[in-house]
């Protein structure tokens, strides 16, 4: 089941999200830069991406996925050039317990905003 706009607006807000996002800021910056570079490369406009950065991001995403943050598919979409927030957020489903995943939605939205800002 996908999270639509009505569900998203009714999600309980994680009160610790801002603290978590602040702690993850260096990784989010690295991810946003990587997304921009990957998209340029996919469009034939840029050089290759740094393999060390890719490994670091892969490890980070794996750790986050293990902790029930849904980042892998949204990041794949962003790297492929998708920039419409609604399209990217459609990849974030409910948690295994059936509850909406506020944290992942907010984190993915933050990454989308960072990428859009870098490309502006």
JSON list of C-alpha atoms in Angstrom, two decimals:
[
{"chain": "A", "resi": 1, "resn": "UNK", "atom": "CA", "xyz": [0.00, 0.00, 0.00]},
{"chain": "A", "resi": 2, "resn": "UNK", "atom": "CA", "xyz": [1.36, 3.41, -0.98]},
{"chain": "A", "resi": 3, "resn": "UNK", "atom": "CA", "xyz": [1.24, 6.51, 1.18]},
{"chain": "A", "resi": 4, "resn": "UNK", "atom": "CA", "xyz": [-1.02, 9.09, -0.46]},
{"chain": "A", "resi": 5, "resn": "UNK", "atom": "CA", "xyz": [-1.25, 12.79, 0.40]},
{"chain": "A", "resi": 6, "resn": "UNK", "atom": "CA", "xyz": [-4.17, 12.29, 2.82]},
{"chain": "A", "resi": 7, "resn": "UNK", "atom": "CA", "xyz": [-2.36, 9.54, 4.70]},
{"chain": "A", "resi": 8, "resn": "UNK", "atom": "CA", "xyz": [0.86, 11.52, 4.77]},
{"chain": "A", "resi": 9, "resn": "UNK", "atom": "CA", "xyz": [-0.87, 14.58, 6.25]},
{"chain": "A", "resi": 10, "resn": "UNK", "atom": "CA", "xyz": [-2.43, 12.42, 8.98]},
{"chain": "A", "resi": 11, "resn": "UNK", "atom": "CA", "xyz": [0.81, 10.68, 9.98]},
{"chain": "A", "resi": 12, "resn": "UNK", "atom": "CA", "xyz": [1.96, 11.01, 13.55]},
{"chain": "A", "resi": 13, "resn": "UNK", "atom": "CA", "xyz": [5.07, 13.17, 13.61]},
{"chain": "A", "resi": 14, "resn": "UNK", "atom": "CA", "xyz": [8.21, 11.70, 15.14]},
{"chain": "A", "resi": 15, "resn": "UNK", "atom": "CA", "xyz": [9.25, 14.29, 17.76]},
{"chain": "A", "resi": 16, "resn": "UNK", "atom": "CA", "xyz": [12.90, 13.20, 17.50]},
{"chain": "A", "resi": 17, "resn": "UNK", "atom": "CA", "xyz": [13.13, 13.60, 13.73]},
{"chain": "A", "resi": 18, "resn": "UNK", "atom": "CA", "xyz": [14.81, 17.02, 13.74]},
{"chain": "A", "resi": 19, "resn": "UNK", "atom": "CA", "xyz": [17.54, 15.79, 16.10]},
{"chain": "A", "resi": 20, "resn": "UNK", "atom": "CA", "xyz": [18.06, 12.69, 13.97]},
{"chain": "A", "resi": 21, "resn": "UNK", "atom": "CA", "xyz": [18.16, 14.71, 10.75]},
{"chain": "A", "resi": 22, "resn": "UNK", "atom": "CA", "xyz": [20.73, 17.06, 12.27]},
{"chain": "A", "resi": 23, "resn": "UNK", "atom": "CA", "xyz": [22.94, 14.10, 13.21]},
{"chain": "A", "resi": 24, "resn": "UNK", "atom": "CA", "xyz": [22.61, 12.68, 9.70]},
{"chain": "A", "resi": 25, "resn": "UNK", "atom": "CA", "xyz": [23.32, 15.98, 7.94]},
{"chain": "A", "resi": 26, "resn": "UNK", "atom": "CA", "xyz": [26.86, 15.05, 6.76]},
{"chain": "A", "resi": 27, "resn": "UNK", "atom": "CA", "xyz": [25.53, 11.82, 5.21]},
{"chain": "A", "resi": 28, "resn": "UNK", "atom": "CA", "xyz": [22.57, 13.65, 3.67]},
{"chain": "A", "resi": 29, "resn": "UNK", "atom": "CA", "xyz": [24.92, 16.22, 2.10]},
{"chain": "A", "resi": 30, "resn": "UNK", "atom": "CA", "xyz": [27.04, 13.41, 0.65]},
{"chain": "A", "resi": 31, "resn": "UNK", "atom": "CA", "xyz": [23.94, 11.63, -0.68]},
{"chain": "A", "resi": 32, "resn": "UNK", "atom": "CA", "xyz": [22.56, 14.79, -2.30]},
{"chain": "A", "resi": 33, "resn": "UNK", "atom": "CA", "xyz": [25.89, 15.53, -4.02]},
{"chain": "A", "resi": 34, "resn": "UNK", "atom": "CA", "xyz": [26.08, 11.90, -5.17]},
{"chain": "A", "resi": 35, "resn": "UNK", "atom": "CA", "xyz": [22.52, 12.01, -6.55]},
{"chain": "A", "resi": 36, "resn": "UNK", "atom": "CA", "xyz": [23.29, 15.15, -8.57]},
{"chain": "A", "resi": 37, "resn": "UNK", "atom": "CA", "xyz": [26.52, 13.63, -9.92]},
{"chain": "A", "resi": 38, "resn": "UNK", "atom": "CA", "xyz": [24.87, 10.26, -10.68]},
{"chain": "A", "resi": 39, "resn": "UNK", "atom": "CA", "xyz": [22.06, 11.96, -12.56]},
{"chain": "A", "resi": 40, "resn": "UNK", "atom": "CA", "xyz": [24.52, 13.99, -14.63]},
{"chain": "A", "resi": 41, "resn": "UNK", "atom": "CA", "xyz": [26.45, 10.82, -15.42]},
{"chain": "A", "resi": 42, "resn": "UNK", "atom": "CA", "xyz": [23.24, 8.97, -16.36]},
{"chain": "A", "resi": 43, "resn": "UNK", "atom": "CA", "xyz": [22.35, 11.82, -18.73]},
{"chain": "A", "resi": 44, "resn": "UNK", "atom": "CA", "xyz": [25.83, 11.74, -20.27]},
{"chain": "A", "resi": 45, "resn": "UNK", "atom": "CA", "xyz": [26.75, 15.16, -18.90]},
{"chain": "A", "resi": 46, "resn": "UNK", "atom": "CA", "xyz": [29.22, 14.42, -16.12]},
{"chain": "A", "resi": 47, "resn": "UNK", "atom": "CA", "xyz": [32.17, 12.36, -15.08]},
{"chain": "A", "resi": 48, "resn": "UNK", "atom": "CA", "xyz": [31.90, 9.10, -13.18]},
{"chain": "A", "resi": 49, "resn": "UNK", "atom": "CA", "xyz": [31.07, 8.96, -9.51]},
{"chain": "A", "resi": 50, "resn": "UNK", "atom": "CA", "xyz": [33.61, 8.26, -6.79]},
{"chain": "A", "resi": 51, "resn": "UNK", "atom": "CA", "xyz": [33.58, 4.55, -5.90]},
{"chain": "A", "resi": 52, "resn": "UNK", "atom": "CA", "xyz": [34.61, 5.23, -2.29]},
{"chain": "A", "resi": 53, "resn": "UNK", "atom": "CA", "xyz": [31.65, 7.59, -1.90]},
{"chain": "A", "resi": 54, "resn": "UNK", "atom": "CA", "xyz": [29.35, 5.00, -3.47]},
{"chain": "A", "resi": 55, "resn": "UNK", "atom": "CA", "xyz": [30.53, 2.35, -1.00]},
{"chain": "A", "resi": 56, "resn": "UNK", "atom": "CA", "xyz": [30.05, 4.72, 1.92]},
{"chain": "A", "resi": 57, "resn": "UNK", "atom": "CA", "xyz": [26.53, 5.59, 0.77]},
{"chain": "A", "resi": 58, "resn": "UNK", "atom": "CA", "xyz": [25.67, 1.93, 0.13]},
{"chain": "A", "resi": 59, "resn": "UNK", "atom": "CA", "xyz": [26.79, 1.02, 3.66]},
{"chain": "A", "resi": 60, "resn": "UNK", "atom": "CA", "xyz": [24.83, 3.93, 5.15]},
{"chain": "A", "resi": 61, "resn": "UNK", "atom": "CA", "xyz": [21.66, 3.05, 3.21]},
{"chain": "A", "resi": 62, "resn": "UNK", "atom": "CA", "xyz": [22.00, -0.61, 4.23]},
{"chain": "A", "resi": 63, "resn": "UNK", "atom": "CA", "xyz": [22.28, 0.40, 7.90]},
{"chain": "A", "resi": 64, "resn": "UNK", "atom": "CA", "xyz": [19.30, 2.71, 7.59]},
{"chain": "A", "resi": 65, "resn": "UNK", "atom": "CA", "xyz": [17.22, 0.04, 5.83]},
{"chain": "A", "resi": 66, "resn": "UNK", "atom": "CA", "xyz": [18.10, -2.42, 8.61]},
{"chain": "A", "resi": 67, "resn": "UNK", "atom": "CA", "xyz": [16.75, 0.17, 11.06]},
{"chain": "A", "resi": 68, "resn": "UNK", "atom": "CA", "xyz": [13.50, 0.38, 9.04]},
{"chain": "A", "resi": 69, "resn": "UNK", "atom": "CA", "xyz": [14.23, 3.63, 7.22]},
{"chain": "A", "resi": 70, "resn": "UNK", "atom": "CA", "xyz": [13.11, 3.32, 3.59]},
{"chain": "A", "resi": 71, "resn": "UNK", "atom": "CA", "xyz": [15.82, 4.99, 1.51]},
{"chain": "A", "resi": 72, "resn": "UNK", "atom": "CA", "xyz": [17.06, 2.56, -1.14]},
{"chain": "A", "resi": 73, "resn": "UNK", "atom": "CA", "xyz": [14.30, 2.82, -3.74]},
{"chain": "A", "resi": 74, "resn": "UNK", "atom": "CA", "xyz": [13.80, 6.60, -3.38]},
{"chain": "A", "resi": 75, "resn": "UNK", "atom": "CA", "xyz": [17.55, 7.14, -3.83]},
{"chain": "A", "resi": 76, "resn": "UNK", "atom": "CA", "xyz": [17.58, 4.90, -6.90]},
{"chain": "A", "resi": 77, "resn": "UNK", "atom": "CA", "xyz": [14.78, 7.01, -8.36]},
{"chain": "A", "resi": 78, "resn": "UNK", "atom": "CA", "xyz": [16.60, 10.24, -7.58]},
{"chain": "A", "resi": 79, "resn": "UNK", "atom": "CA", "xyz": [19.82, 8.95, -9.16]},
{"chain": "A", "resi": 80, "resn": "UNK", "atom": "CA", "xyz": [17.83, 8.04, -12.27]},
{"chain": "A", "resi": 81, "resn": "UNK", "atom": "CA", "xyz": [16.68, 11.65, -12.58]},
{"chain": "A", "resi": 82, "resn": "UNK", "atom": "CA", "xyz": [13.23, 11.64, -10.96]},
{"chain": "A", "resi": 83, "resn": "UNK", "atom": "CA", "xyz": [12.73, 14.96, -9.17]},
{"chain": "A", "resi": 84, "resn": "UNK", "atom": "CA", "xyz": [8.98, 15.11, -8.56]},
{"chain": "A", "resi": 85, "resn": "UNK", "atom": "CA", "xyz": [8.61, 14.81, -4.80]},
{"chain": "A", "resi": 86, "resn": "UNK", "atom": "CA", "xyz": [5.29, 12.97, -5.05]},
{"chain": "A", "resi": 87, "resn": "UNK", "atom": "CA", "xyz": [6.77, 10.35, -7.39]},
{"chain": "A", "resi": 88, "resn": "UNK", "atom": "CA", "xyz": [9.75, 9.74, -5.12]},
{"chain": "A", "resi": 89, "resn": "UNK", "atom": "CA", "xyz": [7.61, 9.60, -1.97]},
{"chain": "A", "resi": 90, "resn": "UNK", "atom": "CA", "xyz": [5.35, 6.97, -3.52]},
{"chain": "A", "resi": 91, "resn": "UNK", "atom": "CA", "xyz": [8.19, 4.51, -2.90]},
{"chain": "A", "resi": 92, "resn": "UNK", "atom": "CA", "xyz": [7.86, 4.90, 0.86]},
{"chain": "A", "resi": 93, "resn": "UNK", "atom": "CA", "xyz": [5.26, 2.48, 2.12]},
{"chain": "A", "resi": 94, "resn": "UNK", "atom": "CA", "xyz": [4.01, 1.59, 5.56]},
{"chain": "A", "resi": 95, "resn": "UNK", "atom": "CA", "xyz": [6.18, 0.07, 8.25]},
{"chain": "A", "resi": 96, "resn": "UNK", "atom": "CA", "xyz": [5.93, -3.69, 8.89]},
{"chain": "A", "resi": 97, "resn": "UNK", "atom": "CA", "xyz": [3.57, -2.91, 11.79]},
{"chain": "A", "resi": 98, "resn": "UNK", "atom": "CA", "xyz": [1.17, -1.24, 9.35]},
{"chain": "A", "resi": 99, "resn": "UNK", "atom": "CA", "xyz": [1.77, 2.31, 10.57]},
{"chain": "A", "resi": 100, "resn": "UNK", "atom": "CA", "xyz": [2.77, 5.11, 8.17]},
{"chain": "A", "resi": 101, "resn": "UNK", "atom": "CA", "xyz": [6.51, 5.77, 8.01]},
{"chain": "A", "resi": 102, "resn": "UNK", "atom": "CA", "xyz": [6.77, 9.45, 8.94]},
{"chain": "A", "resi": 103, "resn": "UNK", "atom": "CA", "xyz": [10.53, 9.35, 9.47]},
{"chain": "A", "resi": 104, "resn": "UNK", "atom": "CA", "xyz": [11.35, 7.94, 6.04]},
{"chain": "A", "resi": 105, "resn": "UNK", "atom": "CA", "xyz": [8.93, 10.29, 4.29]},
{"chain": "A", "resi": 106, "resn": "UNK", "atom": "CA", "xyz": [10.44, 13.32, 6.01]},
{"chain": "A", "resi": 107, "resn": "UNK", "atom": "CA", "xyz": [14.03, 12.18, 5.39]},
{"chain": "A", "resi": 108, "resn": "UNK", "atom": "CA", "xyz": [13.39, 11.48, 1.71]},
{"chain": "A", "resi": 109, "resn": "UNK", "atom": "CA", "xyz": [11.60, 14.83, 1.37]},
{"chain": "A", "resi": 110, "resn": "UNK", "atom": "CA", "xyz": [14.66, 16.53, 2.90]},
{"chain": "A", "resi": 111, "resn": "UNK", "atom": "CA", "xyz": [16.98, 14.79, 0.43]},
{"chain": "A", "resi": 112, "resn": "UNK", "atom": "CA", "xyz": [14.73, 15.77, -2.51]},
{"chain": "A", "resi": 113, "resn": "UNK", "atom": "CA", "xyz": [14.77, 19.40, -1.35]},
{"chain": "A", "resi": 114, "resn": "UNK", "atom": "CA", "xyz": [18.57, 19.34, -1.01]},
{"chain": "A", "resi": 115, "resn": "UNK", "atom": "CA", "xyz": [18.99, 17.89, -4.52]},
{"chain": "A", "resi": 116, "resn": "UNK", "atom": "CA", "xyz": [16.58, 20.43, -6.01]},
{"chain": "A", "resi": 117, "resn": "UNK", "atom": "CA", "xyz": [18.46, 23.23, -4.25]},
{"chain": "A", "resi": 118, "resn": "UNK", "atom": "CA", "xyz": [21.82, 22.02, -5.60]},
{"chain": "A", "resi": 119, "resn": "UNK", "atom": "CA", "xyz": [20.46, 21.81, -9.12]},
{"chain": "A", "resi": 120, "resn": "UNK", "atom": "CA", "xyz": [18.78, 25.23, -9.03]}
]
